[in-house]
Tab-separated table of C-alpha atoms in Angstrom:
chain	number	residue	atom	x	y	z
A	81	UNK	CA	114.226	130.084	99.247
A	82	UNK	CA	113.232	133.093	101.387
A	83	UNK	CA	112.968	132.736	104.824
A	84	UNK	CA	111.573	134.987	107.764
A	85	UNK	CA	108.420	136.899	107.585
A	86	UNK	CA	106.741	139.739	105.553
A	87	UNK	CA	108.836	142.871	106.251
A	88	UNK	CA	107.034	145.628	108.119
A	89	UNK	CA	108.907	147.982	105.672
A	90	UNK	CA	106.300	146.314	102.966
A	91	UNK	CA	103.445	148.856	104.274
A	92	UNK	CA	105.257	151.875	102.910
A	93	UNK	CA	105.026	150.097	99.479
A	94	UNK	CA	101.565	152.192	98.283
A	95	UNK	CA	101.740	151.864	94.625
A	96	UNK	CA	102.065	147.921	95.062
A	97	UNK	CA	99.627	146.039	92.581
A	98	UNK	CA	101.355	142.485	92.632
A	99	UNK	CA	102.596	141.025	95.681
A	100	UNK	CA	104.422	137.673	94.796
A	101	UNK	CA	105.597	135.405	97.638
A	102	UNK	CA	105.131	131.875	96.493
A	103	UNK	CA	107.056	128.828	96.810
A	104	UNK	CA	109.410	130.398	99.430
A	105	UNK	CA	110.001	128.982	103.878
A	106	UNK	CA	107.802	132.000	105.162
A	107	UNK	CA	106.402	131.956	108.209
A	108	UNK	CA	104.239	133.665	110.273
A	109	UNK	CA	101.042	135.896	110.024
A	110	UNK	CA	99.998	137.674	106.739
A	111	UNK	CA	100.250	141.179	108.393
A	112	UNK	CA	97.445	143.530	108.383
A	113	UNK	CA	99.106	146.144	106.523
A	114	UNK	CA	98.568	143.846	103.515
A	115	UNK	CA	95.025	144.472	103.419
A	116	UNK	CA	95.259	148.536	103.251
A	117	UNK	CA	97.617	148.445	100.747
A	118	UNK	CA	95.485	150.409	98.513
A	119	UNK	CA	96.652	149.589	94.751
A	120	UNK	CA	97.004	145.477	95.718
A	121	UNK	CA	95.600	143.501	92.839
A	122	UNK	CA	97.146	140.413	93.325
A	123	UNK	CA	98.368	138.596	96.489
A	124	UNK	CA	100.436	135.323	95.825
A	125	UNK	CA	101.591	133.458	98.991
A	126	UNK	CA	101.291	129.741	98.054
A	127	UNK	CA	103.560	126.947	99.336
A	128	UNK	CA	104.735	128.912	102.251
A	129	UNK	CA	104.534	128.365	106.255
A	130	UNK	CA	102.254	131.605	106.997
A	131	UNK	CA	99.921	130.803	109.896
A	132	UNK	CA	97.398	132.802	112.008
A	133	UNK	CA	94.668	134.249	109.999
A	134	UNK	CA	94.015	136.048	106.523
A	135	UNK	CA	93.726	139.742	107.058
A	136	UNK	CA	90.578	140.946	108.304
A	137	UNK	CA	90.076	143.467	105.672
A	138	UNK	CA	91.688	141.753	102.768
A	139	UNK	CA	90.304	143.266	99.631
A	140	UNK	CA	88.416	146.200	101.343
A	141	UNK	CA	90.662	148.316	99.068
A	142	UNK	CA	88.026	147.238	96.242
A	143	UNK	CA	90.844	146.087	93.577
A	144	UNK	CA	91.781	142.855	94.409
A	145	UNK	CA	91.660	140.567	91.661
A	146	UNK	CA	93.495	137.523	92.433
A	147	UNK	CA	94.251	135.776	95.641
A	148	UNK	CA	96.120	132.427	96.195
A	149	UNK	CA	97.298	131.510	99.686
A	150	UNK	CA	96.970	127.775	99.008
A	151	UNK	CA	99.051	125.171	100.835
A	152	UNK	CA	99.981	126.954	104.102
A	153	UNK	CA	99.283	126.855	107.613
A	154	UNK	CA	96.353	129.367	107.676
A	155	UNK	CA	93.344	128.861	110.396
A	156	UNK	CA	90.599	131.440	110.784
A	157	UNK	CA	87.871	132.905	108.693
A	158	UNK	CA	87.589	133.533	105.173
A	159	UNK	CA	87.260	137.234	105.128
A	160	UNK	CA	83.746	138.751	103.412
A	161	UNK	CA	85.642	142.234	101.948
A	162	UNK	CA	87.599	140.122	99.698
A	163	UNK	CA	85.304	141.011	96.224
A	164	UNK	CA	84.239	144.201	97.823
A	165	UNK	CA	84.807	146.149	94.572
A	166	UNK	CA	82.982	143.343	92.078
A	167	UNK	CA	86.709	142.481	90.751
A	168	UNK	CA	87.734	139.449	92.115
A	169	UNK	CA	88.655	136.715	89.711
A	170	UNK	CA	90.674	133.870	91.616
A	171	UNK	CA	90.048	132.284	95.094
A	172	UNK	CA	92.867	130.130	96.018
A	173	UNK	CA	92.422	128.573	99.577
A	174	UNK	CA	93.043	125.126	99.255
A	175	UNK	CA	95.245	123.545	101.231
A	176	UNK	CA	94.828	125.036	104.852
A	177	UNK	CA	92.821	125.032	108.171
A	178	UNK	CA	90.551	127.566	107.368
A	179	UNK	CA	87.366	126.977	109.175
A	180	UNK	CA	83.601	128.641	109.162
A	181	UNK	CA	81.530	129.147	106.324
A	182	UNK	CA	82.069	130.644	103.028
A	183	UNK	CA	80.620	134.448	103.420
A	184	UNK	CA	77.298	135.073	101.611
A	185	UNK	CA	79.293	138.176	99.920
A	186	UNK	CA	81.070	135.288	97.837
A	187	UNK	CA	78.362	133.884	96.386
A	188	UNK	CA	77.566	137.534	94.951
A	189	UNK	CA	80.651	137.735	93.378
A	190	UNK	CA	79.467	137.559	89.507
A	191	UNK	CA	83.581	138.556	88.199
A	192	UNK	CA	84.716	135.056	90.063
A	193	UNK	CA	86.237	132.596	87.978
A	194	UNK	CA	88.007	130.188	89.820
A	195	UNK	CA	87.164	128.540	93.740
A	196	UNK	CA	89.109	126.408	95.269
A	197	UNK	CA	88.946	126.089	98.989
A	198	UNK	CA	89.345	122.182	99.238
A	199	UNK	CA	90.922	120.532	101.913
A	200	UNK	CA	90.030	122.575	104.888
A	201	UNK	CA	87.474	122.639	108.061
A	202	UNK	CA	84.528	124.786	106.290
A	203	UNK	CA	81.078	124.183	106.991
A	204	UNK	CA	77.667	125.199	106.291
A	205	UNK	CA	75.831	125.285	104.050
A	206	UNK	CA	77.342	126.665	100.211
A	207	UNK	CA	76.287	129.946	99.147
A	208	UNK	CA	73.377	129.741	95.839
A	209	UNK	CA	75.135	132.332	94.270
A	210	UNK	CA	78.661	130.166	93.756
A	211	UNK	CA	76.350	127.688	92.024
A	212	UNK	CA	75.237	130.746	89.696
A	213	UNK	CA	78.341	132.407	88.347
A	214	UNK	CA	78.224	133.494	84.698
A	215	UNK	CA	81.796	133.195	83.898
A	216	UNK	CA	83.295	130.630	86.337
A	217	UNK	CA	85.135	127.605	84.792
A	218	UNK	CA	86.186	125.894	88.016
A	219	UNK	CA	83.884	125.102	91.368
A	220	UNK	CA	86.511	123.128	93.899
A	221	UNK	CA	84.750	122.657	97.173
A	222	UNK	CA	85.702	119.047	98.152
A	223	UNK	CA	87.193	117.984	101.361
A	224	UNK	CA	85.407	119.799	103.986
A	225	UNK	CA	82.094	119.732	106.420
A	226	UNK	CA	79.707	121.584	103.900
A	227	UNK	CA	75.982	120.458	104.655
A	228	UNK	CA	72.808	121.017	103.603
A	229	UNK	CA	71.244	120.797	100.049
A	230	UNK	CA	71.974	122.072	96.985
A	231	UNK	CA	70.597	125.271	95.140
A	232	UNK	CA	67.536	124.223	92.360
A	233	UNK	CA	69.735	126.353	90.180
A	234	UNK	CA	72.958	124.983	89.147
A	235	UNK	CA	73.730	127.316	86.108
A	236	UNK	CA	77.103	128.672	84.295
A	237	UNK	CA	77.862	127.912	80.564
A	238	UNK	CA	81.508	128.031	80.685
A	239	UNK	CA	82.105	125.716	83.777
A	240	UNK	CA	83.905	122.632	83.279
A	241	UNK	CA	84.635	121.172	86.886
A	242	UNK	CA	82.241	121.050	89.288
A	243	UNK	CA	84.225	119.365	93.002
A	244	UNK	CA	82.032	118.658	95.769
A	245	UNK	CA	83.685	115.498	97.010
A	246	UNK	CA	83.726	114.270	100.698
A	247	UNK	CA	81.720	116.432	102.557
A	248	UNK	CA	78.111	116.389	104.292
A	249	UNK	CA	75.856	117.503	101.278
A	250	UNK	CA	72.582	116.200	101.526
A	251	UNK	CA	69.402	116.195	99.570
A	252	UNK	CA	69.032	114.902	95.627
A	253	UNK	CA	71.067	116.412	92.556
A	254	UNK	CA	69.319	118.680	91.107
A	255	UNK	CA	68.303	118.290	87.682
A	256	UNK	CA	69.889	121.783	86.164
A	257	UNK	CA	73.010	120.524	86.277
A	258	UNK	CA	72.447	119.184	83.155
A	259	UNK	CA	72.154	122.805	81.742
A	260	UNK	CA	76.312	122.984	82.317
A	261	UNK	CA	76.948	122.404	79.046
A	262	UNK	CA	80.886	122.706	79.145
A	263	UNK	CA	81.056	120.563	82.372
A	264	UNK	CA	83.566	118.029	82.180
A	265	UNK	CA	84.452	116.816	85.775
A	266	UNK	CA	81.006	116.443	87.824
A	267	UNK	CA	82.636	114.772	91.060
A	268	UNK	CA	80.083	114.236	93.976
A	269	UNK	CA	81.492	111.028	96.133
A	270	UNK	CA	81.107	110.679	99.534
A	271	UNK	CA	78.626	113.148	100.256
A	272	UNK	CA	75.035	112.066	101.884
A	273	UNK	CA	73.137	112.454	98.303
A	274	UNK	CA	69.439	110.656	97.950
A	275	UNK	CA	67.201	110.668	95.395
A	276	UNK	CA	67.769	109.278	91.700
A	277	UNK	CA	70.346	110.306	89.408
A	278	UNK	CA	68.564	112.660	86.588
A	279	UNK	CA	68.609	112.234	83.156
A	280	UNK	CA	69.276	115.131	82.199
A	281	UNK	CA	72.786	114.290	83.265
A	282	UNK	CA	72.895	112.779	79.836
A	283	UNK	CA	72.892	116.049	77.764
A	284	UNK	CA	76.647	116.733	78.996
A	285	UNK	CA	77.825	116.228	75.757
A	286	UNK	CA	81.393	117.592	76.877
A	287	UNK	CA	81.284	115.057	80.472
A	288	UNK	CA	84.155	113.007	80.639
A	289	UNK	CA	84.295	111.817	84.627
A	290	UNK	CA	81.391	111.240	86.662
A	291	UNK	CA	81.943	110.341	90.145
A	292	UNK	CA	78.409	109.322	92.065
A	293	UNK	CA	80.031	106.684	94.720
A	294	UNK	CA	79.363	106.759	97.981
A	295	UNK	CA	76.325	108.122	98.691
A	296	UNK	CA	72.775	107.014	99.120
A	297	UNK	CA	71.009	107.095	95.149
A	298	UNK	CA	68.401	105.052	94.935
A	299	UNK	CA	66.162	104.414	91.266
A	300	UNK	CA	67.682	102.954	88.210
A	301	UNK	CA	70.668	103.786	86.322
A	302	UNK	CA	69.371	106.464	83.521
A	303	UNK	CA	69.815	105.088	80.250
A	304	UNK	CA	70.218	108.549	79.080
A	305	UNK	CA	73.860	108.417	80.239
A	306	UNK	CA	74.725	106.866	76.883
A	307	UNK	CA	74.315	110.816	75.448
A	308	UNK	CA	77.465	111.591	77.217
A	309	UNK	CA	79.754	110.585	74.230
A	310	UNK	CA	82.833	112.055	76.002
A	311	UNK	CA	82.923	109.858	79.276
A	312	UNK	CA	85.819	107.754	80.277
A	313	UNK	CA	84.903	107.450	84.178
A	314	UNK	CA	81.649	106.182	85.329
A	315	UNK	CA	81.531	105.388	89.294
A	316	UNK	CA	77.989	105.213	91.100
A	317	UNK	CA	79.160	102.892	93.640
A	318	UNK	CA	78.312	102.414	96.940
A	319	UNK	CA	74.760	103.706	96.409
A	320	UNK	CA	71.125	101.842	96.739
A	321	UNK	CA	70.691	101.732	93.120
A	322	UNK	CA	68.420	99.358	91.768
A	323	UNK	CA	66.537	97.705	88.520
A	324	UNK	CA	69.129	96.842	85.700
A	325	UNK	CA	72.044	97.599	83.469
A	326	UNK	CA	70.795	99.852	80.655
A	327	UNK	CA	72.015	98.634	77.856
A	328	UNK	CA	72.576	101.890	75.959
A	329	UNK	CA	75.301	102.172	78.077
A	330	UNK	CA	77.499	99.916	76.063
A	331	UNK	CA	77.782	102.608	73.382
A	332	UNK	CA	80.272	104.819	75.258
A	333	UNK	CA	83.323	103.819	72.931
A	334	UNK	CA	85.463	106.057	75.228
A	335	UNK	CA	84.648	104.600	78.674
A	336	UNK	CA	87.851	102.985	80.432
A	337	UNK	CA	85.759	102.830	83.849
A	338	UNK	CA	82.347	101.480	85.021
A	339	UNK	CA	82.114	101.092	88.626
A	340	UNK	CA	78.647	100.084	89.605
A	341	UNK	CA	79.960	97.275	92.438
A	342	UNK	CA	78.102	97.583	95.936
A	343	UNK	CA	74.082	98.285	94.510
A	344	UNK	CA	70.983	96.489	94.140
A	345	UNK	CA	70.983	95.832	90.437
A	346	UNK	CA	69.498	92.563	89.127
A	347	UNK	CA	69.102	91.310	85.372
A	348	UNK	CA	71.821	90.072	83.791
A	349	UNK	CA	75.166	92.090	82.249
A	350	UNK	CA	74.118	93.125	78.978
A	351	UNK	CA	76.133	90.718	76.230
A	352	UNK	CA	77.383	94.452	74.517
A	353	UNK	CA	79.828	95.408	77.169
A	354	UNK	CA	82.226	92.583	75.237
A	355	UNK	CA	82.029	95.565	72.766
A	356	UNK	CA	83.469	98.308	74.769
A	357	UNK	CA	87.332	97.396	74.317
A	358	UNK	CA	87.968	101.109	76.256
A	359	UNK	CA	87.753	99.590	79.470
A	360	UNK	CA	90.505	99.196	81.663
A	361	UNK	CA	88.673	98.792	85.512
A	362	UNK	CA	85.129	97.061	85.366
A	363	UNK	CA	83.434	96.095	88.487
A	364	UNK	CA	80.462	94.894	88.982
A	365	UNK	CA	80.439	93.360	92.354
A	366	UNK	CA	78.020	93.171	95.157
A	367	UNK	CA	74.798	93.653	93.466
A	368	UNK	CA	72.200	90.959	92.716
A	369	UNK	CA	72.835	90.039	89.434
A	370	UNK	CA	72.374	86.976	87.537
A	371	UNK	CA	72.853	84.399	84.080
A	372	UNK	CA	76.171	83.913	82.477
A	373	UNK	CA	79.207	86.202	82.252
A	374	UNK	CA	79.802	87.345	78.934
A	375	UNK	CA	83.823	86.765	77.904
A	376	UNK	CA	84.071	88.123	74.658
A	377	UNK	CA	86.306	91.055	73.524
A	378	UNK	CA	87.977	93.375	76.645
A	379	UNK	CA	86.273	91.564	79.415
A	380	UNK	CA	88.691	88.546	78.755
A	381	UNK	CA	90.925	90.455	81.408
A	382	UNK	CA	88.932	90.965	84.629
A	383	UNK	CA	88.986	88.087	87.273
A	384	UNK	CA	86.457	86.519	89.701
A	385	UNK	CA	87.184	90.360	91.449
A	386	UNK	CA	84.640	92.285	89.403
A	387	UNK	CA	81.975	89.734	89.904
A	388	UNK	CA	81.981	88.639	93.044
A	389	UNK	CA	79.384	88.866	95.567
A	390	UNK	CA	76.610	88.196	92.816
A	391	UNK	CA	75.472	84.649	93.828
A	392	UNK	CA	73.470	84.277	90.814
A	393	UNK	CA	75.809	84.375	88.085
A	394	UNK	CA	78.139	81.893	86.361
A	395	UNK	CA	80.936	81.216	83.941
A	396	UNK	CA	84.365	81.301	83.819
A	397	UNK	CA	85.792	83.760	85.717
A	398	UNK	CA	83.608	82.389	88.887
A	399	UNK	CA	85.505	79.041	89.418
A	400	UNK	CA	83.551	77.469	91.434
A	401	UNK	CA	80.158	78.677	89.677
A	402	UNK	CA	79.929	76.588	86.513
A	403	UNK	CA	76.600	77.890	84.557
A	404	UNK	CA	73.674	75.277	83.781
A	405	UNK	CA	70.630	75.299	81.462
A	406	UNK	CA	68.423	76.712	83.875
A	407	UNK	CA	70.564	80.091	84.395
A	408	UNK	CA	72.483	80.825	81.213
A	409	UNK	CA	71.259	78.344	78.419
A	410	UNK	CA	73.778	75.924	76.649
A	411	UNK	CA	76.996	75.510	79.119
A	412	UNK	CA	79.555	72.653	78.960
A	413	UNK	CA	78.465	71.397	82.192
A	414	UNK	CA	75.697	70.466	84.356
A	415	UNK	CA	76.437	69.590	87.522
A	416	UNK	CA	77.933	71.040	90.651
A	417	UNK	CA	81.617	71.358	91.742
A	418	UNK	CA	80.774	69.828	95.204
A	419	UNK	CA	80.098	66.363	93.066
A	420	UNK	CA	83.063	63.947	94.658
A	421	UNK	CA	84.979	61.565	92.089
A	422	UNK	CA	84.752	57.949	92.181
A	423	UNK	CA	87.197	55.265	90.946
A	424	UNK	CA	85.209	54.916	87.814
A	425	UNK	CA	85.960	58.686	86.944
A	426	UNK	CA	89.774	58.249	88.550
A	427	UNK	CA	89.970	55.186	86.326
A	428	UNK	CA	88.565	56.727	82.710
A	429	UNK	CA	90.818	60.256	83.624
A	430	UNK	CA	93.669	57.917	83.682
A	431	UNK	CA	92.546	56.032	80.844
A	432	UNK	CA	92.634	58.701	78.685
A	433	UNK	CA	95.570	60.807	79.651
A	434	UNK	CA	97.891	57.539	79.613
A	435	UNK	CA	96.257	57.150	75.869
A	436	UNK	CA	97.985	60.796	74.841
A	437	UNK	CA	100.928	60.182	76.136
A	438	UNK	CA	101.361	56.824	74.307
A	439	UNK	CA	99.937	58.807	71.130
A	440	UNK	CA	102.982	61.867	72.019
A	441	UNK	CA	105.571	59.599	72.251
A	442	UNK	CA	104.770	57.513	68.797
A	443	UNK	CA	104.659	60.942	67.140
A	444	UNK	CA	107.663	61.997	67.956
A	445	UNK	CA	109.472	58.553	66.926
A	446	UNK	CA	107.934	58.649	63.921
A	447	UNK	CA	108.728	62.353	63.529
A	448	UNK	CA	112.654	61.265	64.244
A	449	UNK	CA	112.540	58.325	62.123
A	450	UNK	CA	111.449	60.508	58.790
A	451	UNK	CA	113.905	62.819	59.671
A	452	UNK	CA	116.814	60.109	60.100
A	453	UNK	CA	115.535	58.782	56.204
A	454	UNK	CA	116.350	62.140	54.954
A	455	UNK	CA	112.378	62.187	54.095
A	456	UNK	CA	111.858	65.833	54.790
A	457	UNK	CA	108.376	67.266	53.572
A	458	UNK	CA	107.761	69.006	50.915
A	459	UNK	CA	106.288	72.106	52.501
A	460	UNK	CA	104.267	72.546	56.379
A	461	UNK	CA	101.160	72.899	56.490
A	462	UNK	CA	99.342	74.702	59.455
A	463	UNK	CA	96.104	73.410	60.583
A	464	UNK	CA	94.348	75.711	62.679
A	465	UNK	CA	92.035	74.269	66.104
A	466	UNK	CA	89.654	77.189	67.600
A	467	UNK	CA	90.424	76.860	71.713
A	468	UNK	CA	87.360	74.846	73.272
A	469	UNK	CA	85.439	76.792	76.147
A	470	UNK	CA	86.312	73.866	78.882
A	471	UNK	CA	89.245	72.754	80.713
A	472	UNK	CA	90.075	69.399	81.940
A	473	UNK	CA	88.864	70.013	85.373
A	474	UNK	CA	85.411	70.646	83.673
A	475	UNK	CA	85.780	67.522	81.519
A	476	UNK	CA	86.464	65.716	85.452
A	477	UNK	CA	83.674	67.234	86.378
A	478	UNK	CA	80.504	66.251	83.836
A	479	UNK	CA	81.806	62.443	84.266
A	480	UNK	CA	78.604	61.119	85.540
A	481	UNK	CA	78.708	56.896	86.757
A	482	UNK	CA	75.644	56.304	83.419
A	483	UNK	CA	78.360	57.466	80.773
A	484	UNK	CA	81.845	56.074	82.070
């Protein structure tokens, strides 16, 4: 629960290797005294109130190793001494009003192992090199004005998220990223991303979200996403993809997600999705798709919601899209909801629900009189009925004036 700001006495400290400040009501500038500390290795100010600008010279000293300043009030520059001796390990900056473009020096930083700088005002375009680091696990980037494409070369064994959410990135994905073989967060929404997704997206074997939404992908949907056995989160909405549903798809066990709503996709939804009993949120809406909605197994759940927007498709959860022959083979019924009753339909629907009541009401007397004649039965017997795919609005509905 500190308060105030850095002492000035805190220059005199020259053997200092750890600085810790975090989680404290600091406020003011970071002074520059910080920076010539000549032993600092680690600098932890996050979750303070420091404003003004990260020392000019931060890390000139050549041992800095770890910096996190996250979730402050800092504006400026991000300073281009910070892995002038080759040690730096952790960049922290998320969080802030830093502004400007991540210095080129960064990108040559082969000891990083951690960036995170989302949730500022940078721009430009991303150094190569960041894309290119041999031992980094995490690449955080989202939430800014980056722009421009990305590097051919997406490379680096050992990292697992790769964050470029919500900023200005244009150009298609390249296909390397495939060659991230511990990647398990590859998060691109919202970015201004053409081209067509590549299949070599599918030998992520370790991939468990994938986040394409928002952008402008055109092409099909890469059936080689089914060799990402470890996905629970597929969204690609809010793109121009087109053709159909790949089947192979339905063989992710794990998935609980499958946006694909606001596409061009036509065909119909493969009958194997009522296989994937994973999913929790499946929408499929605003796309061009067509024949009868398959029920069976998890998709029991979703409403009208995850279908809408589709004109040609039918069944039940579309209420007022009953399928026929011609679009989904054998269907209960026919004709059209629009189809008004007449008395001879009124009359029969009458008919026949007046008939069982009169049937409900002489089973239970009869019920009542065995009991009253101390005639219980010997034993019950259960008779099971399998529930009938209509309802009695659909019965109302196929009543044509040739059959009544």
């Amino acid at each position: 629960e500190l308060t105030g700001e850095i002492p000035a006495s805190f220059s005199q400290l020259r053997q200092l290797t750890l600085l810790h400040l975090f989680r404290n009501h600091l406020h003011g500038g970071i002074p520059p005294f910080v920076a010539d500390l000549p032993n600092l290795e680690v600098l932890q100010v996050w979750e303070n109130n420091f404003t003004l600008e990260l020392p000019e010279r931060l890390g000139s000293n050549g041992r800095l190793m770890k910096l996190d300043a996250a979730t402050n009030r800092l504006t400026g520059l991000i300073p281009n001494s910070l892995c002038r001796g080759g040690r730096l390990e952790t960049l922290i900056l998320m969080d802030n009003s830093l502004f400007g473009p991540i210095p080129e020096e960064l990108g040559a930083c082969k000891s990083l192992i951690r960036v995170r700088v989302a949730r500022n005002f940078l721009n430009g375009t991303i150094p190569a090199g960041l894309f290119d680091l041999p031992s980094a696990d995490m690449l955080e980037l989202s939430d800014n004005f980056f722009s421009g494409e990305l590097p051919p070369r997406i490379a680096g064994r050992s990292l697992g998220t790769l964050v470029l959410s919500n900023n200005q990135i244009t150009g298609g994905i390249p296909p390397s990223v495939g060659d991230l073989a511990g990647l398990q967060k590859l998060l691109m929404e919202s970015n201004m991303l053409s081209g067509e997704i590549p299949a070599q997206i599918g030998r992520l074997k370790n991939l468990s979200n994938l986040n394409l939404s928002g952008n402008g992908i055109g092409g099909p949907i890469p059936a080689e996403l089914a060799g990402c056995t470890s996905l629970g989160s597929i969204d690609l909405s809010r793109n121009n993809l087109t053709g159909e549903i790949p089947v192979e798809i339905t063989h992710l066990q794990n998935l609980n997600t499958l946006n694909l709503s606001w596409n061009q996709l036509v065909g119909g939804i493969p009958q194997q999705v009522e296989r994937m009993h994973s999913l929790t949120l499946f929408d499929l809406s605003y796309n061009n798709l067509s024949g009868k909605i398959p029920m069976g197994g998890q998709l029991f759940v979703f409403n009208e919601s995850s279908y809408a927007g589709n004109p040609g498709l039918c069944g039940r959860p579309l209420r007022l899209a009953p399928c026929s022959p011609s679009n989904s083979g054998p269907s209960v019924c026919t004709t059209t909801p629009s189809q008004p009753l007449t008395p001879s339909k009124v009359l029969l629907t009458v008919g026949i629900l007046a008939a069982a009541a009169i049937a409900s009401v002489a089973a239970v007397v009869a019920a009542r009189s065995c009991w009253s004649r101390g005639n219980y039965p010997n034993r019950w017997r259960m008779t099971a009925f399998q529930r009938l795919d209509f309802t009695v609005d659909d019965v109302v509905e196929c009543l044509r004036e040739d059959n009544v």
